[in-house]
mmCIF file with all atom_site columns, N, CA, C and O in Angstrom:
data_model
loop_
_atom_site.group_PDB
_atom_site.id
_atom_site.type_symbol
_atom_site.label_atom_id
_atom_site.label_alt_id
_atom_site.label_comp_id
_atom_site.label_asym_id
_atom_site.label_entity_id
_atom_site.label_seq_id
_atom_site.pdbx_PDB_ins_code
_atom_site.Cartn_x
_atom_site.Cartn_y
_atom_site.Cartn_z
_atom_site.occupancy
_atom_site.B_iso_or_equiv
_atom_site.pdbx_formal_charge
_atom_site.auth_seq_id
_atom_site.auth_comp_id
_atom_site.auth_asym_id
_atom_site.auth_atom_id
_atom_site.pdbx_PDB_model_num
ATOM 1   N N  . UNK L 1 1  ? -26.139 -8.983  61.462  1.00 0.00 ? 167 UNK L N  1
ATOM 2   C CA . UNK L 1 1  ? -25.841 -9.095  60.040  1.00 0.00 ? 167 UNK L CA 1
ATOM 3   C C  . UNK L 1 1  ? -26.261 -7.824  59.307  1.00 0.00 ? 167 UNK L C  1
ATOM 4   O O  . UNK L 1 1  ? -27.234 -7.167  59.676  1.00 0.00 ? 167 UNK L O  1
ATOM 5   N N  . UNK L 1 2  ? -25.456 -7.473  58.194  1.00 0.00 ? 168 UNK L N  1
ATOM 6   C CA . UNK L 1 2  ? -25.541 -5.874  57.414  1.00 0.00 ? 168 UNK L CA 1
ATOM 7   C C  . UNK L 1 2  ? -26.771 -6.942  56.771  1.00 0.00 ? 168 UNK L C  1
ATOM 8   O O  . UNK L 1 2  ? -26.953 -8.159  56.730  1.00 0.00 ? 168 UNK L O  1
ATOM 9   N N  . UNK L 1 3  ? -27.622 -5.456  56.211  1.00 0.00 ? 169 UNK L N  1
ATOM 10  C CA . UNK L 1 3  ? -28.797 -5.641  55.109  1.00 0.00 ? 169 UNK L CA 1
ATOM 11  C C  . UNK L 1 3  ? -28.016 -5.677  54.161  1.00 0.00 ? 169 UNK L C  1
ATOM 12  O O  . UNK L 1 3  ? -26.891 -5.186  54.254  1.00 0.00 ? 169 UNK L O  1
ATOM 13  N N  . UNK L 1 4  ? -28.472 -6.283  53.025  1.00 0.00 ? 170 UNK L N  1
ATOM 14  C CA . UNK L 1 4  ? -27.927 -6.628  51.554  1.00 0.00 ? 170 UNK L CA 1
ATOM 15  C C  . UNK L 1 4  ? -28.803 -6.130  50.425  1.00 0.00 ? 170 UNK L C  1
ATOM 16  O O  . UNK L 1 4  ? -29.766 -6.871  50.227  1.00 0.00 ? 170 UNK L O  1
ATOM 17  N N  . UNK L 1 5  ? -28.720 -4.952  49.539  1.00 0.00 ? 171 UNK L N  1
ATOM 18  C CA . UNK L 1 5  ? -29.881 -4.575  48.651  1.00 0.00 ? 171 UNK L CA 1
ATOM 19  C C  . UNK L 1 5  ? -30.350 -5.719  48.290  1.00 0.00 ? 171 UNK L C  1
ATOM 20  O O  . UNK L 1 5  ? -29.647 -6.727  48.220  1.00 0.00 ? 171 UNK L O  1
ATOM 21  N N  . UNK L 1 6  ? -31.676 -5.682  48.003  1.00 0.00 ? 172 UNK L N  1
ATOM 22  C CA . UNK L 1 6  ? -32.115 -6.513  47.103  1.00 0.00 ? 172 UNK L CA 1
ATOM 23  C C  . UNK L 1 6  ? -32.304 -6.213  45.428  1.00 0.00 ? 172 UNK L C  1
ATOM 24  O O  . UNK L 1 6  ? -32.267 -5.027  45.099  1.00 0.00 ? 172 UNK L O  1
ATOM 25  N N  . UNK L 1 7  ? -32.467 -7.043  44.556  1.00 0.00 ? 173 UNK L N  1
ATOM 26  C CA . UNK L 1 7  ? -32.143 -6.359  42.944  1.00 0.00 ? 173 UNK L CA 1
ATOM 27  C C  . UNK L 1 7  ? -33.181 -7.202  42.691  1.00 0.00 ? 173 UNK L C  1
ATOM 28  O O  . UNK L 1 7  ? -33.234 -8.368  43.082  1.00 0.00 ? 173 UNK L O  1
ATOM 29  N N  . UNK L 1 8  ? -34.205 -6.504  41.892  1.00 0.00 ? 174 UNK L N  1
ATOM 30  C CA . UNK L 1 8  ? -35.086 -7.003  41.016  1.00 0.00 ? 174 UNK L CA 1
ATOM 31  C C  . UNK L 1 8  ? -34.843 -8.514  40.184  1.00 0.00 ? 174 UNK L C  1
ATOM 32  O O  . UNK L 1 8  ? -33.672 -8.728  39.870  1.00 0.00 ? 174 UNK L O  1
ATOM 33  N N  . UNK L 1 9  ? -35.670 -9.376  39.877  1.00 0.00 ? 175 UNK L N  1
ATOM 34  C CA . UNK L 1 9  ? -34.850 -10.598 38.409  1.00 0.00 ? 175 UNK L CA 1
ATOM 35  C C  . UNK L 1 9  ? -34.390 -9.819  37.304  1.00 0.00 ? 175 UNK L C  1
ATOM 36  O O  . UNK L 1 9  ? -33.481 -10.099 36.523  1.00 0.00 ? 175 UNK L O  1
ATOM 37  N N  . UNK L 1 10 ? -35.217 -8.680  37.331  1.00 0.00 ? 176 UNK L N  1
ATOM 38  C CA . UNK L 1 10 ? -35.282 -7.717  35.629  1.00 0.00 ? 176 UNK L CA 1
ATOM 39  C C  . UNK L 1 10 ? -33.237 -7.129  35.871  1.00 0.00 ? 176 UNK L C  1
ATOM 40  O O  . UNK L 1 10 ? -32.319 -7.230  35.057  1.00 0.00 ? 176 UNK L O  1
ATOM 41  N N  . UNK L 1 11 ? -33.229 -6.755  36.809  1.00 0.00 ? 177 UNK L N  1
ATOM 42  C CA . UNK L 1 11 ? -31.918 -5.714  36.812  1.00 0.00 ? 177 UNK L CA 1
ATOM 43  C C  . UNK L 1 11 ? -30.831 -6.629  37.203  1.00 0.00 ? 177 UNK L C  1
ATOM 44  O O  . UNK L 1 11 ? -29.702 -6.154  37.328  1.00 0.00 ? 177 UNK L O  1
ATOM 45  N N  . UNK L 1 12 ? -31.073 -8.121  37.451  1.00 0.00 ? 178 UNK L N  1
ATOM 46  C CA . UNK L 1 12 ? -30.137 -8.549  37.714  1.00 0.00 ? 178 UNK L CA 1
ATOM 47  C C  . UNK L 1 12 ? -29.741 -9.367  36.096  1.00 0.00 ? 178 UNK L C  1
ATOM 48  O O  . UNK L 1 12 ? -28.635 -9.319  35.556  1.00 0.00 ? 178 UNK L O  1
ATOM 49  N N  . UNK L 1 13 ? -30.873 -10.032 35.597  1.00 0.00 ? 179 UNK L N  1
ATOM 50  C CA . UNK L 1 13 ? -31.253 -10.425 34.274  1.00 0.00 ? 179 UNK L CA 1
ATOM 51  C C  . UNK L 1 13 ? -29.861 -9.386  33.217  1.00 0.00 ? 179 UNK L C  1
ATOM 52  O O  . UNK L 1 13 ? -28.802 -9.541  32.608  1.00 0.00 ? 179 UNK L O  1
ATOM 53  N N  . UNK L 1 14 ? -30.797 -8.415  33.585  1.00 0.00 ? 180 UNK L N  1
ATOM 54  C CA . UNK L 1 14 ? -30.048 -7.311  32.364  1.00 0.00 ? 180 UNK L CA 1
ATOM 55  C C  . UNK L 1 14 ? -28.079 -7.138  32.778  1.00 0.00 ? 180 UNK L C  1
ATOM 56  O O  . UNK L 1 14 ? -27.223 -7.057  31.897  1.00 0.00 ? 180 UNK L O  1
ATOM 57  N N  . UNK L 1 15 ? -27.818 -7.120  34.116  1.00 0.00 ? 181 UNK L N  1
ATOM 58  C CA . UNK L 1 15 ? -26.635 -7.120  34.297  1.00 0.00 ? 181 UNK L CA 1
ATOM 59  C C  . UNK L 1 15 ? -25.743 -8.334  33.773  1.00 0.00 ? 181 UNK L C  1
ATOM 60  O O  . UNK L 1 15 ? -24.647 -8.311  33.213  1.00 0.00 ? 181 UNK L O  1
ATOM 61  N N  . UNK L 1 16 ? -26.533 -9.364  34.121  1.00 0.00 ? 182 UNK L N  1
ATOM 62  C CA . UNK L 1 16 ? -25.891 -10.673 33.371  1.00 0.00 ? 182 UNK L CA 1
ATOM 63  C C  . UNK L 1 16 ? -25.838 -10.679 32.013  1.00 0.00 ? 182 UNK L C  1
ATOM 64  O O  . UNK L 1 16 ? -24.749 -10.987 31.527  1.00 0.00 ? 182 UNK L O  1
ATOM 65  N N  . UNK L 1 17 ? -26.781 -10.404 31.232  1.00 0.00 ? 183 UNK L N  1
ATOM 66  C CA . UNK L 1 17 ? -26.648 -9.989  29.854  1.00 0.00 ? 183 UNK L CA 1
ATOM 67  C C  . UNK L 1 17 ? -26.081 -8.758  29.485  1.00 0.00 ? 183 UNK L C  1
ATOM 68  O O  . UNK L 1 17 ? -25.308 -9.049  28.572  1.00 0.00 ? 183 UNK L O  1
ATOM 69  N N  . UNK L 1 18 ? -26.046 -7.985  29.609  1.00 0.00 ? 184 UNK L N  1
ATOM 70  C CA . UNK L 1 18 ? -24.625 -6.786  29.752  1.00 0.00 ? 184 UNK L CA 1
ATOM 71  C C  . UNK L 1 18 ? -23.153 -7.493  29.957  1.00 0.00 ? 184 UNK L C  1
ATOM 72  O O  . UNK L 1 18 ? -22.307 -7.039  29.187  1.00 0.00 ? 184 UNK L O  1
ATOM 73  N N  . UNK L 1 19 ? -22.831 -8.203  30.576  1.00 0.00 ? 185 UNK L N  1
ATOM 74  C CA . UNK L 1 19 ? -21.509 -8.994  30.888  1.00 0.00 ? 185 UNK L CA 1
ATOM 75  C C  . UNK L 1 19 ? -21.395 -10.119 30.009  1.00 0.00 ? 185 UNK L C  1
ATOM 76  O O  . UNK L 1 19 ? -20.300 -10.377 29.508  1.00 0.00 ? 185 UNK L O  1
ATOM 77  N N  . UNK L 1 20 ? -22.773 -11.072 29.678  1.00 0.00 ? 186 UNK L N  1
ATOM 78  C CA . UNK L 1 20 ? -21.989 -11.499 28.257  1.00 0.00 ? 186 UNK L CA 1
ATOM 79  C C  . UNK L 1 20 ? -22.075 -10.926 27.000  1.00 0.00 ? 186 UNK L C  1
ATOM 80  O O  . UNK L 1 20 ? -21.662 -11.679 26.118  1.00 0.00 ? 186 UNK L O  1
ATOM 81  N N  . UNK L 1 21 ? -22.519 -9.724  26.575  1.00 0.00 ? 187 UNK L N  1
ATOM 82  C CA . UNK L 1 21 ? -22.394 -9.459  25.551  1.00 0.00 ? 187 UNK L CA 1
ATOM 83  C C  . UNK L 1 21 ? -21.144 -8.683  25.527  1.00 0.00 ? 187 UNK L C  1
ATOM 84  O O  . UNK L 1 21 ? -20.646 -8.567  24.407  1.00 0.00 ? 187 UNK L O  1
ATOM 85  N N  . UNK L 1 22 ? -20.324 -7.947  26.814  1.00 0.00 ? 188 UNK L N  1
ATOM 86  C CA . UNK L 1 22 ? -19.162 -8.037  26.729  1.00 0.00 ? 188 UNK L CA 1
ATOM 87  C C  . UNK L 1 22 ? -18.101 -8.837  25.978  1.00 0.00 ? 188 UNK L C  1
ATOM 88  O O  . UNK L 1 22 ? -17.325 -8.546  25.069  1.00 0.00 ? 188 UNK L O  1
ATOM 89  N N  . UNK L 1 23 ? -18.354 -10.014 26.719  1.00 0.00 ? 189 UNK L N  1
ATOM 90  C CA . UNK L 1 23 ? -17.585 -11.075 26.518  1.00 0.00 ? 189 UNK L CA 1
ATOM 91  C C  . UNK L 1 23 ? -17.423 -11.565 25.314  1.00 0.00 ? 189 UNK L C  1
ATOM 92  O O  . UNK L 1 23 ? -16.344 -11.673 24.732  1.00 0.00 ? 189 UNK L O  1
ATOM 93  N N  . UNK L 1 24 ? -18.547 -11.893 24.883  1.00 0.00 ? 190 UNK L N  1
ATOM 94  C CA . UNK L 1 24 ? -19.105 -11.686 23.238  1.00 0.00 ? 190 UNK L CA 1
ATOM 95  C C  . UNK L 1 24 ? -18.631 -11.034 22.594  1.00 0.00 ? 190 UNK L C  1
ATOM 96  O O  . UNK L 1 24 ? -18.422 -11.597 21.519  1.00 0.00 ? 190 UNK L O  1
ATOM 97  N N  . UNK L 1 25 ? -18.242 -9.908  22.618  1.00 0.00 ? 191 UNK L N  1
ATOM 98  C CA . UNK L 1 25 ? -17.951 -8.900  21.682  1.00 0.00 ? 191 UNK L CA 1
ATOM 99  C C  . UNK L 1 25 ? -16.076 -8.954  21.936  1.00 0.00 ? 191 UNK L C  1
ATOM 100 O O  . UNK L 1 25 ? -15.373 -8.719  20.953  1.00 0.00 ? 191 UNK L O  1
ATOM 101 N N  . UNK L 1 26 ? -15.353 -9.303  23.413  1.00 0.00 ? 192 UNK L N  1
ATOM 102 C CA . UNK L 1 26 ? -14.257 -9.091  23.046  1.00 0.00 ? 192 UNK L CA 1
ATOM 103 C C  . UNK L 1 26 ? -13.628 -10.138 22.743  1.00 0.00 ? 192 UNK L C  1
ATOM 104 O O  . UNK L 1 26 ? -12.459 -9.997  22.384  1.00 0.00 ? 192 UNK L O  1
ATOM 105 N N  . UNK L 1 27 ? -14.364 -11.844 22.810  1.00 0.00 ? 193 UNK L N  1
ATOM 106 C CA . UNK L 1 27 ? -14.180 -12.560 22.093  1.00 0.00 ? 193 UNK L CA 1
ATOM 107 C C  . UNK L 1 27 ? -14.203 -12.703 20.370  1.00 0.00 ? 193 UNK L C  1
ATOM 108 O O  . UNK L 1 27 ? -13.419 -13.397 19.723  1.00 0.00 ? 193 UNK L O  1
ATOM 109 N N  . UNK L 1 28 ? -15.435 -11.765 19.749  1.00 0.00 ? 194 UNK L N  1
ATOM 110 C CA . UNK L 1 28 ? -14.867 -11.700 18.361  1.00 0.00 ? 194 UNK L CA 1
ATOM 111 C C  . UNK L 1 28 ? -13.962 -10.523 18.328  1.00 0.00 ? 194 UNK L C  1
ATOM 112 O O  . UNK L 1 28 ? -13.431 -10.484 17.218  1.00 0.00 ? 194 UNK L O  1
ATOM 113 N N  . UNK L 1 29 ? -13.722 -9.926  18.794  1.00 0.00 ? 195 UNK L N  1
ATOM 114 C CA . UNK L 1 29 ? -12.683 -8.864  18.653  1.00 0.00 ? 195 UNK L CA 1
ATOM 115 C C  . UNK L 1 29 ? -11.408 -9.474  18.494  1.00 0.00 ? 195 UNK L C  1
ATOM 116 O O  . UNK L 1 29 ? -10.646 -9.173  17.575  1.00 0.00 ? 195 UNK L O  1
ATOM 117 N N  . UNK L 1 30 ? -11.142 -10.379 19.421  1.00 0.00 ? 196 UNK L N  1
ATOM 118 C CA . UNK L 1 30 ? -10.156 -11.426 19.386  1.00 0.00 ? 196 UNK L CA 1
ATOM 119 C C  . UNK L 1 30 ? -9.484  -12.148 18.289  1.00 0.00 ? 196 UNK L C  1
ATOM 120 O O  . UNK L 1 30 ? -8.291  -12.174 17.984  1.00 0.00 ? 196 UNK L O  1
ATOM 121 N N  . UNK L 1 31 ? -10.707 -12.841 17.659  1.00 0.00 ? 197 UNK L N  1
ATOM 122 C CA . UNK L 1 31 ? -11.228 -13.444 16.484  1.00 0.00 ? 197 UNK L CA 1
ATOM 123 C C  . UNK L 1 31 ? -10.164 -12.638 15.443  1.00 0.00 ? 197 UNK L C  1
ATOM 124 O O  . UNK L 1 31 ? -9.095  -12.894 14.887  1.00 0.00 ? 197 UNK L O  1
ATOM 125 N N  . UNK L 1 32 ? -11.136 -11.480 15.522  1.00 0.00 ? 198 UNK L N  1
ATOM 126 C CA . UNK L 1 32 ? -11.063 -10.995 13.714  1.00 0.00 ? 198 UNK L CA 1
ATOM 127 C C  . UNK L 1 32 ? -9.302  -10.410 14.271  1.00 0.00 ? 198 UNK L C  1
ATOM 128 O O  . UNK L 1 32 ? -8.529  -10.610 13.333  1.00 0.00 ? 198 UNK L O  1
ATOM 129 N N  . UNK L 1 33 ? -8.749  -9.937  15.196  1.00 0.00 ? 199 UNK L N  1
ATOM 130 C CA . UNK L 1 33 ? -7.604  -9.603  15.425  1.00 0.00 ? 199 UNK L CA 1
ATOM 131 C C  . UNK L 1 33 ? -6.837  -10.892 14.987  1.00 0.00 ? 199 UNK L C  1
ATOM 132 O O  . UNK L 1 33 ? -5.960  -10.536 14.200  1.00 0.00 ? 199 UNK L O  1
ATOM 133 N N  . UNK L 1 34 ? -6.810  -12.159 15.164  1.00 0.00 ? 200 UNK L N  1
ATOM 134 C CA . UNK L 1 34 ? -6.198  -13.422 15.026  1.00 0.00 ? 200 UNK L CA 1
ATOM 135 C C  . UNK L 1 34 ? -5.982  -13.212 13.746  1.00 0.00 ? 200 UNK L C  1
ATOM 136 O O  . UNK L 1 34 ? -4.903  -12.824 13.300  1.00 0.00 ? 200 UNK L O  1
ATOM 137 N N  . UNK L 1 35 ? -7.487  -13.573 12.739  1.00 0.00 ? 201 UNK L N  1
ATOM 138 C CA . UNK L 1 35 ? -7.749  -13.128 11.427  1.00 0.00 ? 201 UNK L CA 1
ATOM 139 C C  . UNK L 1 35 ? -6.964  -12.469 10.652  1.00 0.00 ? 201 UNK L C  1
ATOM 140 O O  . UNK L 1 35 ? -6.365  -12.980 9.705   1.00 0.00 ? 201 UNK L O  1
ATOM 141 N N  . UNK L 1 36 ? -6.892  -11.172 11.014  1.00 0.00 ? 202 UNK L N  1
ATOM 142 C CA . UNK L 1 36 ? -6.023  -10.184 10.644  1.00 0.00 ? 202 UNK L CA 1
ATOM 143 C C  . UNK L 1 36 ? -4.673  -10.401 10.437  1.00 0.00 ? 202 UNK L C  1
ATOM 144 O O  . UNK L 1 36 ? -4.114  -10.168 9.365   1.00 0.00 ? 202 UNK L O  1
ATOM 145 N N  . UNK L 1 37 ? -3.937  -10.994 11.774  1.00 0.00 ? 203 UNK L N  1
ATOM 146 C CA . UNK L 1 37 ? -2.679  -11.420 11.599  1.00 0.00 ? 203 UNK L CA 1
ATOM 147 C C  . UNK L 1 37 ? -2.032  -12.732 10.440  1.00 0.00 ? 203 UNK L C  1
ATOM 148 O O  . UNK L 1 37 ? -0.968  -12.971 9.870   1.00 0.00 ? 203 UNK L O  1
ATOM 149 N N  . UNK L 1 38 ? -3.726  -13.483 10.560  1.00 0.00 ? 204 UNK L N  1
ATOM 150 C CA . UNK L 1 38 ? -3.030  -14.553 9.666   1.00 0.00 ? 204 UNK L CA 1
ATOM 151 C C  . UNK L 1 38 ? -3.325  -14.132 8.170   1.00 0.00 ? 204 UNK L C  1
ATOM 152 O O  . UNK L 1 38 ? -2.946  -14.940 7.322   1.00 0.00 ? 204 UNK L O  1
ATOM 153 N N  . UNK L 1 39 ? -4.012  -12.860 7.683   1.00 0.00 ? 205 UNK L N  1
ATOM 154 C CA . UNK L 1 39 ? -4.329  -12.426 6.634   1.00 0.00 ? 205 UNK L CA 1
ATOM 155 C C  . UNK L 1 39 ? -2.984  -11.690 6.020   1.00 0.00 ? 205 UNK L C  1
ATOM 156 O O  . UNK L 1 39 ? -2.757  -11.656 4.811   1.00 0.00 ? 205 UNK L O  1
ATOM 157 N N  . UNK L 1 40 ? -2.247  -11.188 6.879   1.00 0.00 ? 206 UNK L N  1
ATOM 158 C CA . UNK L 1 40 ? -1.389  -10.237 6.590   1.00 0.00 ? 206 UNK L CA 1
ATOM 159 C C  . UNK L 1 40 ? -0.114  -10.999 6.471   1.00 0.00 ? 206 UNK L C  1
ATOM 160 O O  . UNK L 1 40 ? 0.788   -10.635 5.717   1.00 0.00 ? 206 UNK L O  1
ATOM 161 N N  . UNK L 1 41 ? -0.040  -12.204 7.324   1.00 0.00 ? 207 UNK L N  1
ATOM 162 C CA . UNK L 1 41 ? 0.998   -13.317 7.293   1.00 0.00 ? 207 UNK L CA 1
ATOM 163 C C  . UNK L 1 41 ? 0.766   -14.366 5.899   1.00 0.00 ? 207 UNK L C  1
ATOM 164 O O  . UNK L 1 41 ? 1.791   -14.985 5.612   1.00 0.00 ? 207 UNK L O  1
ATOM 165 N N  . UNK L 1 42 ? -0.098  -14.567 5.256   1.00 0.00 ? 208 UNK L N  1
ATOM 166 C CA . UNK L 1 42 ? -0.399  -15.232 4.140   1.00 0.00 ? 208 UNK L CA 1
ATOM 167 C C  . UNK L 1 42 ? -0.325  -13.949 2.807   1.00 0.00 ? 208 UNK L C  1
ATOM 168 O O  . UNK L 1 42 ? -0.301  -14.255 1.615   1.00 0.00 ? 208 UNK L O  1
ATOM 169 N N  . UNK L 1 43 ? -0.307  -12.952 3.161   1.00 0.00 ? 209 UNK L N  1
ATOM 170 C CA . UNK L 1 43 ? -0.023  -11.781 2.023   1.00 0.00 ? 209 UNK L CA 1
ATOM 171 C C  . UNK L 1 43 ? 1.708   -11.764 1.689   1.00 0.00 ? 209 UNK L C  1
ATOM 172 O O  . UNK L 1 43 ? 2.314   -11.775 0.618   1.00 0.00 ? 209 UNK L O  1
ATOM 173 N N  . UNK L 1 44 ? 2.132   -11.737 2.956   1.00 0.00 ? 210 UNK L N  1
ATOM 174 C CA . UNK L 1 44 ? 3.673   -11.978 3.251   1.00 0.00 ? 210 UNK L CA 1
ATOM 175 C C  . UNK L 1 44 ? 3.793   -13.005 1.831   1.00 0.00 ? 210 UNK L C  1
ATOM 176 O O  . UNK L 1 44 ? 3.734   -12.834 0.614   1.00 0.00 ? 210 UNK L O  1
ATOM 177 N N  . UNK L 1 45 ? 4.054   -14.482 3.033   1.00 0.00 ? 211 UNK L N  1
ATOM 178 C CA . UNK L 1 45 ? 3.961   -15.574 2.117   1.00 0.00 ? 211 UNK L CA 1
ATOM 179 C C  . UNK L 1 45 ? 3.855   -15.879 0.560   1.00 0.00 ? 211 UNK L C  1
ATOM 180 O O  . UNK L 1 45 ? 4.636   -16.610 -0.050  1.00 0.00 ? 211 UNK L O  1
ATOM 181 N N  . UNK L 1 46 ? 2.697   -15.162 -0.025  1.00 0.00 ? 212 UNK L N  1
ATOM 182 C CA . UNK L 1 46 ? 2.477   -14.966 -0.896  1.00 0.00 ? 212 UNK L CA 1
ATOM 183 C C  . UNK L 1 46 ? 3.120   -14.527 -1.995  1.00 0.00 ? 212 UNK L C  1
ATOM 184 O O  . UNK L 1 46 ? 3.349   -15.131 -3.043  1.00 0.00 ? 212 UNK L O  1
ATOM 185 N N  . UNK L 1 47 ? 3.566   -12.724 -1.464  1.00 0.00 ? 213 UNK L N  1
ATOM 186 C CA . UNK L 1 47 ? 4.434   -11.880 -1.880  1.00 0.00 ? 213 UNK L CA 1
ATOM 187 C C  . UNK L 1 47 ? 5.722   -12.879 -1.899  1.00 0.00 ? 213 UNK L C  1
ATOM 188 O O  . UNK L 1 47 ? 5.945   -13.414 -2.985  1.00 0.00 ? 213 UNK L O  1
ATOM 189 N N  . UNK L 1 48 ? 6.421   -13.128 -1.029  1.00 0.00 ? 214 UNK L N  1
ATOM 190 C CA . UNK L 1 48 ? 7.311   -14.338 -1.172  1.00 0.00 ? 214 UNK L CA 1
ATOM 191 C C  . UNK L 1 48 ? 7.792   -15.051 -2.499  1.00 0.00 ? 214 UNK L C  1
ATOM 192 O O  . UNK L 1 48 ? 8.865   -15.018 -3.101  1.00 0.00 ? 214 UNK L O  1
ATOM 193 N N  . UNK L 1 49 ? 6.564   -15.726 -2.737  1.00 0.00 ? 215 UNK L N  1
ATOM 194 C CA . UNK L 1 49 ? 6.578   -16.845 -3.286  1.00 0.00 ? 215 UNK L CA 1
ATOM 195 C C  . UNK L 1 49 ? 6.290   -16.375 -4.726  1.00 0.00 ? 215 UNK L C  1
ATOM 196 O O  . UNK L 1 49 ? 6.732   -17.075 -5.637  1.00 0.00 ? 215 UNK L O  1
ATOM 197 N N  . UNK L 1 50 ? 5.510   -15.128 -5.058  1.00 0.00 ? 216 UNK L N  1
ATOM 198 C CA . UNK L 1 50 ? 5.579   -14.729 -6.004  1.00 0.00 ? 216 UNK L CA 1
ATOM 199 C C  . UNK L 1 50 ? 7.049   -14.094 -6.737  1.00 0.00 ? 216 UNK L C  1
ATOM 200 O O  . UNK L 1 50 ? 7.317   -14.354 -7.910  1.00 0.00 ? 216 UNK L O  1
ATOM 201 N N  . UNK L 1 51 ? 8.077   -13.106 -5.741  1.00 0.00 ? 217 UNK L N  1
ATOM 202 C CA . UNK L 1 51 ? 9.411   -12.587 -6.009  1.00 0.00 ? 217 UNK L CA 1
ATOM 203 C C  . UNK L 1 51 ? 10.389  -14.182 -6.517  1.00 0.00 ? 217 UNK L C  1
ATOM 204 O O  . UNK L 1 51 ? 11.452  -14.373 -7.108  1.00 0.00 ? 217 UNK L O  1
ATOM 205 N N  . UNK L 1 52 ? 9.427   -14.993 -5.957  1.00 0.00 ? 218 UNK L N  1
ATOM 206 C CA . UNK L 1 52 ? 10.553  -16.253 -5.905  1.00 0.00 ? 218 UNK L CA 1
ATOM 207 C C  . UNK L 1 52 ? 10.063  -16.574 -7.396  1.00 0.00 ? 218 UNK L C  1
ATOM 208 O O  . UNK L 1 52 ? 10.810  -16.294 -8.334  1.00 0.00 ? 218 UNK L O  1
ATOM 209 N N  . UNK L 1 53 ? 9.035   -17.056 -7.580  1.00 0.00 ? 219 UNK L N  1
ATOM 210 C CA . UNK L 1 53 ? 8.717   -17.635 -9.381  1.00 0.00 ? 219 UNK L CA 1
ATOM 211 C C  . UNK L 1 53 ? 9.061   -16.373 -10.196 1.00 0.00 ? 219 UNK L C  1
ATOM 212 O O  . UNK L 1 53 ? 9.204   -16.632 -11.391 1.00 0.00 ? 219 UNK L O  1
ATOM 213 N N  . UNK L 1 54 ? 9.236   -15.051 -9.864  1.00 0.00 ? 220 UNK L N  1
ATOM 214 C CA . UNK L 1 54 ? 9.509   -14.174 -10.708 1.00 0.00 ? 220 UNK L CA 1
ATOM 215 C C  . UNK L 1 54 ? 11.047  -14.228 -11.318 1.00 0.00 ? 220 UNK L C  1
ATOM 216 O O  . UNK L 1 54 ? 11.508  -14.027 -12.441 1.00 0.00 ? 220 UNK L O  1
ATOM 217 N N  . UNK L 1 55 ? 11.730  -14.666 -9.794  1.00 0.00 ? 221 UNK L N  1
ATOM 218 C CA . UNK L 1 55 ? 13.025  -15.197 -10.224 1.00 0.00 ? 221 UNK L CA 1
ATOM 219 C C  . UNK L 1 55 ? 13.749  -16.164 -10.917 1.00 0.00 ? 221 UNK L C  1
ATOM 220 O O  . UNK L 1 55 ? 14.763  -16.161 -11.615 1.00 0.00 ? 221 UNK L O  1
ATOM 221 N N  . UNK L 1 56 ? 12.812  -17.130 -10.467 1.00 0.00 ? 222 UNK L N  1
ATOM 222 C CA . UNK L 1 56 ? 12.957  -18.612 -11.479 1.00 0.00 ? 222 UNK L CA 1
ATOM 223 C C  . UNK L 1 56 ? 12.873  -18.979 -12.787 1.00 0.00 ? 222 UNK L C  1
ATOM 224 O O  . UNK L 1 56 ? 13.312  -20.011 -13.295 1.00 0.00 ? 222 UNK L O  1
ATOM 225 N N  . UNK L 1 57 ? 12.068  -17.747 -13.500 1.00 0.00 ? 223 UNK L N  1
ATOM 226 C CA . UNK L 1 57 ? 11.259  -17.453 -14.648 1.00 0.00 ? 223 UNK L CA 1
ATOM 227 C C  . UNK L 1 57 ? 12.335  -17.040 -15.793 1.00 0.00 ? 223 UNK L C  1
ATOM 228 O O  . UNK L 1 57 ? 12.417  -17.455 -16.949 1.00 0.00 ? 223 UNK L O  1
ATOM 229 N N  . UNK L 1 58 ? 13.397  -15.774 -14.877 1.00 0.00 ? 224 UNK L N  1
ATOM 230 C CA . UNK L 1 58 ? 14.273  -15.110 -15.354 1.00 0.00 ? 224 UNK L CA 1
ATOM 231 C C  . UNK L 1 58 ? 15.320  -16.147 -15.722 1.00 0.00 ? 224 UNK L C  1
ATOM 232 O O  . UNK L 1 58 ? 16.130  -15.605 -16.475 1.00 0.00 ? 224 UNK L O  1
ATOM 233 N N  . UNK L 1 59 ? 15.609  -17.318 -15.516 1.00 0.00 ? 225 UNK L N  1
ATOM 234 C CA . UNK L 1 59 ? 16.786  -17.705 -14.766 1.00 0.00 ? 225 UNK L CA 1
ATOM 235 C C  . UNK L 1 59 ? 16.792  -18.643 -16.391 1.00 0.00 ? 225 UNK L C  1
ATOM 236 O O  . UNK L 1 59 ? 17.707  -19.426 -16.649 1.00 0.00 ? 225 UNK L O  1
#
């Protein structure tokens, strides 16, 4: 059988926490990207609905 390094608790500890704060981070990245889209999709909307009562107003 090959030898297998052995890794400290400390360096294995820290690798595991290195990988979720990954995860962490590209999960809110995710987030605020979602965010974004539905911010810019409700500006839409908005704009919309405002050209529309602007029209109604005239009428």
């Amino acid at each position: 059988m090959a030898e297998t390094p052995k890794l400290s608790v400390e360096k294995v500890l820290g690798k595991l926490r290195s990988n979720d704060q990954k995860s962490k981070d590209e999960r809110r990245s995710e987030e605020m990207d979602a965010l974004d889209e539905d911010i810019k999709r409700m500006r839409a909307q908005r704009q919309r609905l405002e050209r529309h009562q602007r029209r109604s107003k005239g009428d």
